[in-house]
Tab-separated table of C-alpha atoms and ligand atoms in Angstrom:
chain	number	residue	atom	x	y	z
A	257	UNK	CA	-15.408	30.935	-4.691
A	258	UNK	CA	-12.247	29.981	-2.676
A	259	UNK	CA	-9.128	29.287	-4.695
A	260	UNK	CA	-5.865	27.527	-3.881
A	261	UNK	CA	-2.614	26.413	-5.586
A	262	UNK	CA	-3.121	22.590	-5.066
A	263	UNK	CA	-5.912	20.373	-3.944
A	264	UNK	CA	-5.037	16.867	-2.800
A	265	UNK	CA	-7.916	14.499	-2.776
A	266	UNK	CA	-7.560	11.722	0.063
A	267	UNK	CA	-5.757	11.695	3.283
A	268	UNK	CA	-4.290	8.176	3.117
A	269	UNK	CA	-0.586	7.496	3.221
A	270	UNK	CA	-0.125	8.752	-0.387
A	271	UNK	CA	-2.180	11.940	0.003
A	272	UNK	CA	-0.470	12.837	3.209
A	273	UNK	CA	3.047	12.099	1.897
A	274	UNK	CA	2.125	14.367	-1.035
A	275	UNK	CA	1.094	17.124	1.259
A	276	UNK	CA	4.197	16.761	3.370
A	277	UNK	CA	6.473	16.805	0.270
A	278	UNK	CA	4.793	19.710	-1.564
A	279	UNK	CA	4.104	21.888	1.567
A	280	UNK	CA	7.550	23.681	1.737
A	281	UNK	CA	7.336	24.569	-1.996
A	282	UNK	CA	3.675	25.809	-2.451
A	283	UNK	CA	1.909	28.222	-0.137
A	284	UNK	CA	-1.680	27.139	-0.576
A	285	UNK	CA	-2.519	23.386	-0.376
A	286	UNK	CA	-5.677	21.900	0.706
A	287	UNK	CA	-6.389	18.286	1.429
A	288	UNK	CA	-9.983	17.101	1.006
A	289	UNK	CA	-10.851	13.895	2.796
A	290	UNK	CA	-14.297	12.460	2.988
A	291	UNK	CA	-13.774	10.690	6.319
A	292	UNK	CA	-13.615	12.347	9.672
A	293	UNK	CA	-9.866	11.794	10.000
A	294	UNK	CA	-6.844	10.506	8.076
A	295	UNK	CA	-6.084	6.799	7.216
A	296	UNK	CA	-9.389	5.282	7.513
A	297	UNK	CA	-9.108	2.931	4.555
A	298	UNK	CA	-6.249	0.932	2.856
A	299	UNK	CA	-3.495	2.728	4.657
A	300	UNK	CA	-4.553	1.461	8.040
A	301	UNK	CA	-5.723	-1.991	6.808
A	302	UNK	CA	-2.529	-3.703	5.473
A	303	UNK	CA	0.680	-5.652	6.620
A	304	UNK	CA	2.630	-2.524	7.412
A	305	UNK	CA	5.579	-4.248	5.717
A	306	UNK	CA	8.459	-2.096	4.427
A	307	UNK	CA	8.905	-3.839	1.080
A	308	UNK	CA	12.327	-4.142	-0.522
A	309	UNK	CA	11.438	-4.154	-4.269
A	310	UNK	CA	12.390	-7.791	-4.934
A	311	UNK	CA	9.040	-8.790	-6.535
A	312	UNK	CA	8.235	-6.211	-9.287
A	313	UNK	CA	9.189	-6.451	-12.946
A	314	UNK	CA	12.249	-4.334	-13.791
A	315	UNK	CA	11.854	-0.591	-14.722
A	316	UNK	CA	8.233	-0.435	-13.498
A	317	UNK	CA	7.078	2.223	-11.232
A	318	UNK	CA	6.327	-0.441	-8.540
A	319	UNK	CA	10.023	-1.454	-8.622
A	320	UNK	CA	11.558	1.919	-8.808
A	321	UNK	CA	9.303	3.661	-6.228
A	322	UNK	CA	9.440	0.752	-3.896
A	323	UNK	CA	13.301	0.826	-3.853
A	324	UNK	CA	13.351	4.599	-3.524
A	325	UNK	CA	10.457	4.597	-1.033
A	326	UNK	CA	12.198	2.051	1.237
A	327	UNK	CA	15.243	4.250	1.522
A	328	UNK	CA	13.252	7.408	2.053
A	329	UNK	CA	10.946	5.812	4.528
A	330	UNK	CA	13.705	4.417	6.841
A	331	UNK	CA	15.416	7.756	6.825
A	332	UNK	CA	12.177	9.678	7.595
A	333	UNK	CA	11.108	7.313	10.342
A	334	UNK	CA	14.486	7.393	11.996
A	335	UNK	CA	14.541	11.216	12.010
A	336	UNK	CA	10.859	11.624	12.984
A	337	UNK	CA	10.712	8.906	15.693
A	338	UNK	CA	8.166	6.715	13.910
A	339	UNK	CA	8.207	3.089	15.280
A	340	UNK	CA	9.636	0.644	12.910
A	341	UNK	CA	12.057	-2.303	12.772
A	342	UNK	CA	14.449	-3.129	9.915
A	343	UNK	CA	13.877	-6.801	10.711
A	344	UNK	CA	14.600	-8.388	7.313
A	345	UNK	CA	12.447	-11.127	5.801
A	346	UNK	CA	12.665	-14.667	4.575
A	347	UNK	CA	10.787	-15.681	1.460
A	348	UNK	CA	10.664	-19.414	1.793
A	349	UNK	CA	10.169	-22.640	-0.217
A	350	UNK	CA	8.235	-25.360	1.699
A	351	UNK	CA	8.423	-27.810	-1.217
A	352	UNK	CA	11.013	-28.658	-3.825
A	353	UNK	CA	9.016	-27.275	-6.778
A	354	UNK	CA	9.113	-23.730	-5.083
A	355	UNK	CA	12.916	-23.639	-5.084
A	356	UNK	CA	13.225	-22.415	-8.659
A	357	UNK	CA	10.788	-19.525	-7.737
A	358	UNK	CA	13.006	-18.478	-4.843
A	359	UNK	CA	16.076	-18.460	-7.160
A	360	UNK	CA	14.093	-16.418	-9.809
A	361	UNK	CA	13.082	-13.884	-7.050
A	362	UNK	CA	16.639	-13.398	-5.948
A	363	UNK	CA	17.707	-12.676	-9.556
A	364	UNK	CA	14.834	-10.356	-10.110
A	365	UNK	CA	15.606	-8.543	-6.922
A	366	UNK	CA	19.255	-8.109	-7.883
A	367	UNK	CA	18.262	-6.702	-11.356
A	368	UNK	CA	16.033	-4.184	-9.492
A	369	UNK	CA	18.935	-3.230	-7.334
A	370	UNK	CA	17.776	-4.650	-3.977
A	371	UNK	CA	20.839	-4.834	-1.750
A	372	UNK	CA	22.100	-7.755	0.362
A	373	UNK	CA	20.011	-10.617	-0.901
A	374	UNK	CA	21.282	-14.059	-0.085
A	375	UNK	CA	20.057	-17.605	-0.419
A	376	UNK	CA	19.746	-19.372	2.800
A	377	UNK	CA	19.135	-23.073	3.973
A	378	UNK	CA	16.189	-24.337	5.815
A	379	UNK	CA	18.512	-24.885	8.810
A	380	UNK	CA	19.673	-21.279	8.848
A	381	UNK	CA	16.021	-20.132	8.713
A	382	UNK	CA	15.002	-22.288	11.589
A	383	UNK	CA	18.011	-21.300	13.661
A	384	UNK	CA	16.739	-17.601	13.240
A	385	UNK	CA	13.086	-18.551	13.578
A	386	UNK	CA	12.533	-21.777	15.442
A	387	UNK	CA	8.822	-21.834	14.625
A	388	UNK	CA	9.290	-21.820	10.842
A	389	UNK	CA	9.541	-24.848	8.654
A	390	UNK	CA	11.335	-24.206	5.335
A	391	UNK	CA	13.395	-26.138	2.746
A	392	UNK	CA	15.300	-23.000	1.762
A	393	UNK	CA	14.712	-19.286	1.086
A	394	UNK	CA	16.061	-15.981	0.235
A	395	UNK	CA	16.960	-13.456	2.968
A	396	UNK	CA	15.916	-9.933	2.279
A	397	UNK	CA	17.713	-7.679	4.871
A	398	UNK	CA	16.032	-4.306	3.846
A	399	UNK	CA	12.493	-5.432	4.526
A	400	UNK	CA	10.852	-4.287	7.794
A	401	UNK	CA	7.766	-3.308	9.576
A	402	UNK	CA	6.316	0.001	10.627
A	403	UNK	CA	3.621	1.711	12.533
A	404	UNK	CA	1.450	3.201	9.770
A	405	UNK	CA	-0.697	5.291	12.112
A	406	UNK	CA	2.461	6.985	13.521
A	407	UNK	CA	3.708	7.587	10.066
A	408	UNK	CA	0.532	9.152	8.852
A	409	UNK	CA	0.255	11.298	11.940
A	410	UNK	CA	3.691	12.650	11.380
A	411	UNK	CA	2.968	13.472	7.755
A	412	UNK	CA	-0.203	15.278	8.743
A	413	UNK	CA	1.276	17.317	11.583
A	414	UNK	CA	4.344	18.310	9.630
A	415	UNK	CA	2.205	19.338	6.756
A	416	UNK	CA	-0.029	21.407	8.970
A	417	UNK	CA	3.091	23.101	10.455
A	418	UNK	CA	3.938	24.011	6.896
A	419	UNK	CA	0.477	25.635	6.377
A	420	UNK	CA	-1.517	22.807	4.720
A	421	UNK	CA	-5.244	22.947	5.408
A	422	UNK	CA	-7.140	19.735	6.060
A	423	UNK	CA	-10.742	19.548	5.340
A	424	UNK	CA	-12.150	16.352	6.839
A	425	UNK	CA	-15.712	15.211	6.168
A	426	UNK	CA	-15.439	16.716	2.750
A	427	UNK	CA	-15.858	14.342	-0.104
A	428	UNK	CA	-15.182	15.373	-3.595
A	429	UNK	CA	-18.205	14.722	-5.822
A	430	UNK	CA	-17.064	16.209	-9.261
A	431	UNK	CA	-14.136	18.013	-10.838
A	432	UNK	CA	-14.708	20.418	-13.703
A	433	UNK	CA	-11.913	21.762	-16.050
A	434	UNK	CA	-11.985	25.548	-16.279
A	435	UNK	CA	-9.784	27.932	-18.078
A	436	UNK	CA	-7.191	28.421	-15.267
A	437	UNK	CA	-7.390	25.062	-13.471
A	438	UNK	CA	-10.191	23.008	-11.996
A	439	UNK	CA	-13.281	23.678	-10.074
A	440	UNK	CA	-13.579	20.919	-7.392
A	441	UNK	CA	-16.986	20.386	-6.148
A	442	UNK	CA	-17.556	18.851	-2.721
A	443	UNK	CA	-20.530	16.884	-1.250
A	444	UNK	CA	-21.034	19.729	1.237
A	445	UNK	CA	-22.131	21.885	-1.720
A	446	UNK	CA	-18.953	24.052	-1.800
A	447	UNK	CA	-16.552	24.604	-4.805
A	448	UNK	CA	-12.903	25.442	-4.766
A	449	UNK	CA	-10.803	26.596	-7.770
A	450	UNK	CA	-7.368	24.961	-7.884
A	451	UNK	CA	-4.484	25.123	-10.347
A	452	UNK	CA	-3.454	21.588	-9.713
A	453	UNK	CA	-5.475	18.633	-8.456
A	454	UNK	CA	-3.836	15.500	-7.204
A	455	UNK	CA	-6.110	12.506	-6.980
A	456	UNK	CA	-5.053	10.218	-4.182
A	457	UNK	CA	-8.393	8.765	-3.496
A	458	UNK	CA	-7.404	5.144	-3.234
A	459	UNK	CA	-10.439	2.988	-3.738
A	460	UNK	CA	-12.251	6.026	-5.081
A	461	UNK	CA	-9.619	7.203	-7.492
A	462	UNK	CA	-11.210	5.783	-10.631
A	463	UNK	CA	-14.448	7.466	-9.723
A	464	UNK	CA	-12.685	10.783	-9.339
A	465	UNK	CA	-10.948	10.352	-12.636
A	466	UNK	CA	-14.377	9.517	-14.274
A	467	UNK	CA	-15.945	12.674	-12.738
A	468	UNK	CA	-13.609	14.803	-14.873
A	469	UNK	CA	-14.709	13.195	-18.027
A	470	UNK	CA	-12.113	10.513	-18.398
A	471	UNK	CA	-13.467	7.262	-19.816
A	472	UNK	CA	-11.998	4.914	-17.234
A	473	UNK	CA	-12.574	1.814	-19.287
A	474	UNK	CA	-10.804	3.075	-22.322
A	475	UNK	CA	-8.019	4.581	-20.159
A	476	UNK	CA	-7.620	1.262	-18.287
A	477	UNK	CA	-8.377	2.945	-14.932
A	478	UNK	CA	-11.332	0.878	-13.754
A	479	UNK	CA	-10.460	-0.593	-10.345
A	480	UNK	CA	-11.324	-3.990	-9.201
A	481	UNK	CA	-11.667	-4.407	-5.457
A	482	UNK	CA	-9.728	-7.365	-4.026
A	483	UNK	CA	-10.185	-8.098	-0.311
A	484	UNK	CA	-7.526	-9.546	1.946
A	485	UNK	CA	-8.200	-10.917	5.456
A	486	UNK	CA	-5.941	-11.680	8.375
A	487	UNK	CA	-6.235	-14.499	10.910
A	488	UNK	CA	-4.844	-14.761	14.279
A	489	UNK	CA	-3.930	-17.624	16.618
A	490	UNK	CA	-3.446	-17.479	20.408
A	491	UNK	CA	-0.652	-20.044	20.079
A	492	UNK	CA	2.016	-18.086	18.166
A	493	UNK	CA	4.994	-16.559	19.862
A	494	UNK	CA	6.831	-13.442	18.906
A	495	UNK	CA	9.157	-13.459	15.874
A	496	UNK	CA	12.170	-11.470	14.849
A	497	UNK	CA	11.806	-11.548	11.015
A	498	UNK	CA	9.020	-11.551	8.499
A	499	UNK	CA	8.236	-14.860	6.676
A	500	UNK	CA	6.609	-14.912	3.294
A	501	UNK	CA	5.790	-17.859	1.042
A	502	UNK	CA	6.530	-17.666	-2.773
A	503	UNK	CA	4.002	-15.270	-4.297
A	504	UNK	CA	0.871	-16.515	-5.810
A	505	UNK	CA	1.383	-17.552	-9.542
A	506	UNK	CA	-1.590	-15.442	-10.622
A	507	UNK	CA	0.031	-12.326	-9.385
A	508	UNK	CA	-3.026	-11.508	-7.148
A	509	UNK	CA	-1.092	-11.257	-3.933
A	510	UNK	CA	2.296	-12.091	-2.174
A	511	UNK	CA	0.576	-15.168	-0.583
A	512	UNK	CA	-0.475	-15.696	3.098
A	513	UNK	CA	2.503	-14.578	5.203
A	514	UNK	CA	3.228	-13.354	8.759
A	515	UNK	CA	2.231	-9.793	9.460
A	516	UNK	CA	4.391	-8.689	12.255
A	517	UNK	CA	3.700	-5.738	14.496
A	518	UNK	CA	6.634	-3.678	15.931
A	519	UNK	CA	6.453	-5.569	19.243
A	520	UNK	CA	7.159	-8.830	17.360
A	521	UNK	CA	3.602	-10.268	17.712
A	522	UNK	CA	2.193	-11.915	14.551
A	523	UNK	CA	-0.985	-12.718	12.674
A	524	UNK	CA	-1.294	-14.270	9.191
A	525	UNK	CA	-2.586	-12.986	5.954
A	526	UNK	CA	-3.806	-11.560	3.747
A	527	UNK	CA	-5.594	-13.914	1.406
A	528	UNK	CA	-6.847	-12.345	-1.785
A	529	UNK	CA	-10.275	-12.533	-3.517
A	530	UNK	CA	-12.115	-10.175	-5.876
A	531	UNK	CA	-15.281	-8.688	-4.479
A	532	UNK	CA	-18.302	-9.033	-6.785
A	533	UNK	CA	-19.005	-5.329	-6.591
A	534	UNK	CA	-16.839	-2.321	-5.998
A	535	UNK	CA	-18.301	-1.694	-2.533
A	536	UNK	CA	-16.126	-1.082	0.573
A	537	UNK	CA	-17.101	-4.110	2.679
A	538	UNK	CA	-14.891	-4.522	5.760
A	539	UNK	CA	-17.231	-7.059	7.367
A	540	UNK	CA	-15.414	-10.087	8.995
A	541	UNK	CA	-16.299	-13.714	9.034
A	542	UNK	CA	-14.566	-17.127	9.181
A	543	UNK	CA	-15.777	-18.241	5.828
A	544	UNK	CA	-12.318	-18.612	4.319
A	545	UNK	CA	-10.751	-20.301	7.406
A	546	UNK	CA	-9.893	-23.460	5.377
A	547	UNK	CA	-7.655	-21.460	3.086
A	548	UNK	CA	-5.581	-20.413	6.096
A	549	UNK	CA	-5.632	-23.897	7.577
A	550	UNK	CA	-4.342	-25.230	4.225
A	551	UNK	CA	-1.353	-22.761	4.142
A	552	UNK	CA	-0.187	-21.509	7.485
A	553	UNK	CA	0.662	-25.053	8.955
A	554	UNK	CA	2.901	-25.537	5.849
A	555	UNK	CA	5.391	-23.055	7.281
A	556	UNK	CA	4.541	-22.641	10.986
A	557	UNK	CA	5.305	-25.488	13.330
A	558	UNK	CA	2.940	-24.456	16.187
A	559	UNK	CA	-0.629	-25.597	16.440
A	560	UNK	CA	-2.672	-22.826	14.844
A	561	UNK	CA	-5.978	-24.725	14.667
A	562	UNK	CA	-7.665	-21.989	16.775
A	563	UNK	CA	-7.105	-19.432	13.955
A	564	UNK	CA	-9.954	-16.792	13.450
A	565	UNK	CA	-10.376	-13.750	11.367
A	566	UNK	CA	-9.192	-10.528	12.949
A	567	UNK	CA	-8.737	-7.804	10.379
A	568	UNK	CA	-9.148	-7.023	6.577
A	569	UNK	CA	-8.321	-4.522	3.775
A	570	UNK	CA	-9.298	-4.050	0.261
A	571	UNK	CA	-6.689	-3.617	-2.565
A	572	UNK	CA	-7.477	-1.145	-5.278
A	573	UNK	CA	-6.344	-3.276	-8.154
A	574	UNK	CA	-6.121	-2.536	-11.894
A	575	UNK	CA	-5.350	-6.062	-12.597
A	576	UNK	CA	-8.543	-8.127	-12.917
A	577	UNK	CA	-8.873	-11.879	-12.316
A	578	UNK	CA	-6.581	-13.786	-14.625
A	579	UNK	CA	-5.055	-10.628	-16.091
A	580	UNK	CA	-1.394	-9.707	-16.385
A	581	UNK	CA	0.644	-7.431	-14.098
A	582	UNK	CA	-0.435	-3.819	-13.993
A	583	UNK	CA	1.755	-0.950	-12.795
A	584	UNK	CA	0.760	2.045	-10.674
A	585	UNK	CA	-0.817	4.821	-12.690
A	586	UNK	CA	0.765	8.128	-11.604
A	587	UNK	CA	0.483	10.772	-14.344
A	588	UNK	CA	-0.515	14.251	-15.280
A	589	UNK	CA	-3.424	14.013	-17.647
A	590	UNK	CA	-2.237	16.823	-20.045
A	591	UNK	CA	-2.698	14.624	-23.082
A	592	UNK	CA	-6.363	14.334	-22.270
A	593	UNK	CA	-6.773	18.104	-22.082
A	594	UNK	CA	-6.525	18.075	-18.307
A	595	UNK	CA	-3.179	19.414	-17.585
A	596	UNK	CA	-2.703	19.931	-13.908
A	597	UNK	CA	-4.752	16.833	-12.901
A	598	UNK	CA	-2.427	14.200	-11.537
A	599	UNK	CA	-4.079	10.753	-11.219
A	600	UNK	CA	-2.722	8.166	-8.765
A	601	UNK	CA	-4.720	5.093	-9.564
A	602	UNK	CA	-4.162	1.298	-8.661
A	603	UNK	CA	-1.912	2.118	-5.664
A	604	UNK	CA	-2.069	-1.207	-4.160
A	605	UNK	CA	1.040	-2.826	-2.481
A	606	UNK	CA	3.788	-1.682	-2.255
A	607	UNK	CA	1.991	1.741	-2.022
A	608	UNK	CA	2.637	2.371	1.751
A	609	UNK	CA	6.354	1.615	1.332
A	610	UNK	CA	6.469	3.859	-1.825
A	611	UNK	CA	4.473	6.771	-0.317
A	612	UNK	CA	7.313	9.184	0.047
A	613	UNK	CA	8.798	8.183	-3.370
A	614	UNK	CA	5.332	8.598	-4.981
A	615	UNK	CA	5.222	12.111	-3.322
A	616	UNK	CA	8.564	12.960	-4.794
A	617	UNK	CA	7.433	11.608	-8.197
A	618	UNK	CA	4.342	13.768	-8.051
A	619	UNK	CA	6.422	16.845	-7.108
A	620	UNK	CA	8.529	16.202	-10.326
A	621	UNK	CA	5.424	15.876	-12.520
A	622	UNK	CA	3.797	19.109	-11.363
B	152	FAD	C1	-4.442	-6.304	2.562
B	152	FAD	C2	-3.412	-5.324	2.123
B	152	FAD	C3	-2.106	-5.477	2.505
B	152	FAD	C4	-1.138	-4.522	2.087
B	152	FAD	N1	0.124	-4.650	2.588
B	152	FAD	C5	1.087	-3.690	2.242
B	152	FAD	C6	2.369	-3.759	2.868
B	152	FAD	O1	2.653	-4.611	3.688
B	152	FAD	N2	3.167	-2.829	2.440
B	152	FAD	C7	2.954	-1.872	1.537
B	152	FAD	O2	3.809	-1.092	1.202
B	152	FAD	N3	1.688	-1.727	1.004
B	152	FAD	C8	0.829	-2.607	1.432
B	152	FAD	N4	-0.463	-2.530	1.001
B	152	FAD	C9	-0.903	-1.465	0.040
B	152	FAD	C10	-1.001	-0.094	0.780
B	152	FAD	O3	-1.790	-0.303	1.938
B	152	FAD	C11	-1.655	0.940	-0.201
B	152	FAD	O4	-0.968	0.912	-1.402
B	152	FAD	C12	-1.617	2.379	0.396
B	152	FAD	O5	-2.115	2.321	1.699
B	152	FAD	C13	-2.484	3.191	-0.454
B	152	FAD	O6	-2.636	4.448	0.189
B	152	FAD	P1	-3.539	5.629	-0.430
B	152	FAD	O7	-3.312	6.848	0.292
B	152	FAD	O8	-3.457	5.604	-1.965
B	152	FAD	O9	-5.110	5.043	-0.244
B	152	FAD	P2	-6.063	5.047	1.049
B	152	FAD	O10	-5.325	4.844	2.334
B	152	FAD	O11	-7.247	4.158	0.729
B	152	FAD	O12	-6.496	6.597	1.132
B	152	FAD	C14	-7.304	7.170	0.182
B	152	FAD	C15	-8.187	8.177	0.852
B	152	FAD	O13	-9.039	8.879	-0.120
B	152	FAD	C16	-10.232	9.092	0.494
B	152	FAD	N5	-11.210	9.403	-0.529
B	152	FAD	C17	-11.720	8.423	-1.336
B	152	FAD	N6	-12.663	8.939	-2.128
B	152	FAD	C18	-12.811	10.324	-1.796
B	152	FAD	C19	-13.528	11.404	-2.293
B	152	FAD	N7	-14.359	11.331	-3.209
B	152	FAD	N8	-13.374	12.606	-1.709
B	152	FAD	C20	-12.428	12.703	-0.652
B	152	FAD	N9	-11.717	11.725	-0.190
B	152	FAD	C21	-11.879	10.562	-0.792
B	152	FAD	C22	-10.479	7.908	1.435
B	152	FAD	O14	-11.452	8.171	2.455
B	152	FAD	C23	-9.176	7.534	1.897
B	152	FAD	O15	-8.898	8.251	3.230
B	152	FAD	C24	-1.485	-3.439	1.303
B	152	FAD	C25	-2.868	-3.301	0.946
B	152	FAD	C26	-3.813	-4.163	1.375
B	152	FAD	C27	-5.294	-4.013	1.022
C-alpha cells in the first residue's frame, strides 16, 4: 500500500489553498479529487465576492477567517497576478424600515474589526452608481471581486511546484482509522495510508465524516443543500462597485445582489432555497423568475424585464430551514478517537474569501 504524510480530499478553493499552504512544510502530500480537474463545484459557482467580514457574529470562525482571508487574499492575488478589483461595496436600504438594519450592520462590522466603514446617503450612492436606487447605505471599501478560476489555478500550480501530487478522477469512498493514521480507500479500488487526512470535500464533506464512523446527526455535521441561482439582463451597463441589499432575516443568504465580474459586467443573484434531497442538481430553469422581478427593480433603475437564469451553485449549509446561525466546522477529531482527521464542514460563504485563512488555521491545527 502507498503511504504519505497528508491526504487532502477535494480540490476546491479550500483543499487547494490547504495544499499550497502545507506544501513547503510537508514533503508528501496527495490531493484526491473525484472530478477530472479542480474547482468543478461550489468554488466555481459563486459570486466571487471578496467579503469584508461585516455580516458574521463576533468571535465566530466566519468573522475571524473572513477578515484574515480578505487580507491574505488581496496580498496573494497582487503578488501572483490573479485578476481582482478592490472595488468596494454598498449595502443599501431601499425602504425606511431597512435603515436600522444598515446601522446594525455597520456596528457589527466595526466590532469585527472591518476597516473604513461609513454610512452614505442615497445621493452619494447614485453619484457613484447612477443605475442604483437607494435611500442610504453602508460603504464597505475592503470588499472586492476576483477571478476564482485564476486563483485556484495558481494554488494548484504552486502546490505542484512544491511537490504535491494531484490525483483527479479519484473519489474517496471510505476512511478507516488504523494504528498509525488512516487508510483512505478510493473508488478506483486503491488504498493509501496517511498520517493526516484533511476533509475539504465541500458538498460531500459530511459523507466523508460519516465514512470514518462519525454520527453526523449527533455531531451536527449533516449538510442541507441550499441552491442559489443567478439571472442576467441584456440591459445592464457596467458597474464600478458591488451593490447588496440588507441580508435576508432568516440568515439563509445575503439577499439577491449584483455579482460583478472583473470587467465590470453584472448579473443578479443568488436566491436561496433548500433542495428536497442532498443531490447535486445544477439544472437551470426560469421557475423562480418572479423572485428576481420582485427584488432587482427595487434597487436597479434600468428595465430588467428580460431577465433569465444563467448560472447556479449549491451552498453546503449546516443551518437548516428556520434554524439559527451555524459557524464553519474546522477541527481535528482527536476527541472522537480520530486524531489526525481534520474535518472542514459547512464551508459556505465566505469560504472562498476565507480560503487562505482556513488553510492557515488547518496548518495550526495539525
Ligand atoms: C451561490 C453561492 C454564492 C457564493 N458566493 C460567495 C462569495 O461571493 N464569496 C465567498 O467568499 N464565498 C462565496 N460562496 C461560498 C464559496 O463558494 C464556498 O465557501 C467555497 O467555494 C467552498 O470551497 P470548498 O473547496 O470547500 O468546496 P468545493 O469547491 O465544493 O470543493 C470540494 C471538492 O471536493 C470534491 N469531492 C467531494 N466529495 C469527494 C470525494 N468523496 N472524494 C474526492 N473528492 C470529493 C468535489 O468534487 C469538489 O471539487 C458562495 C457559494 C454559493 C453556493
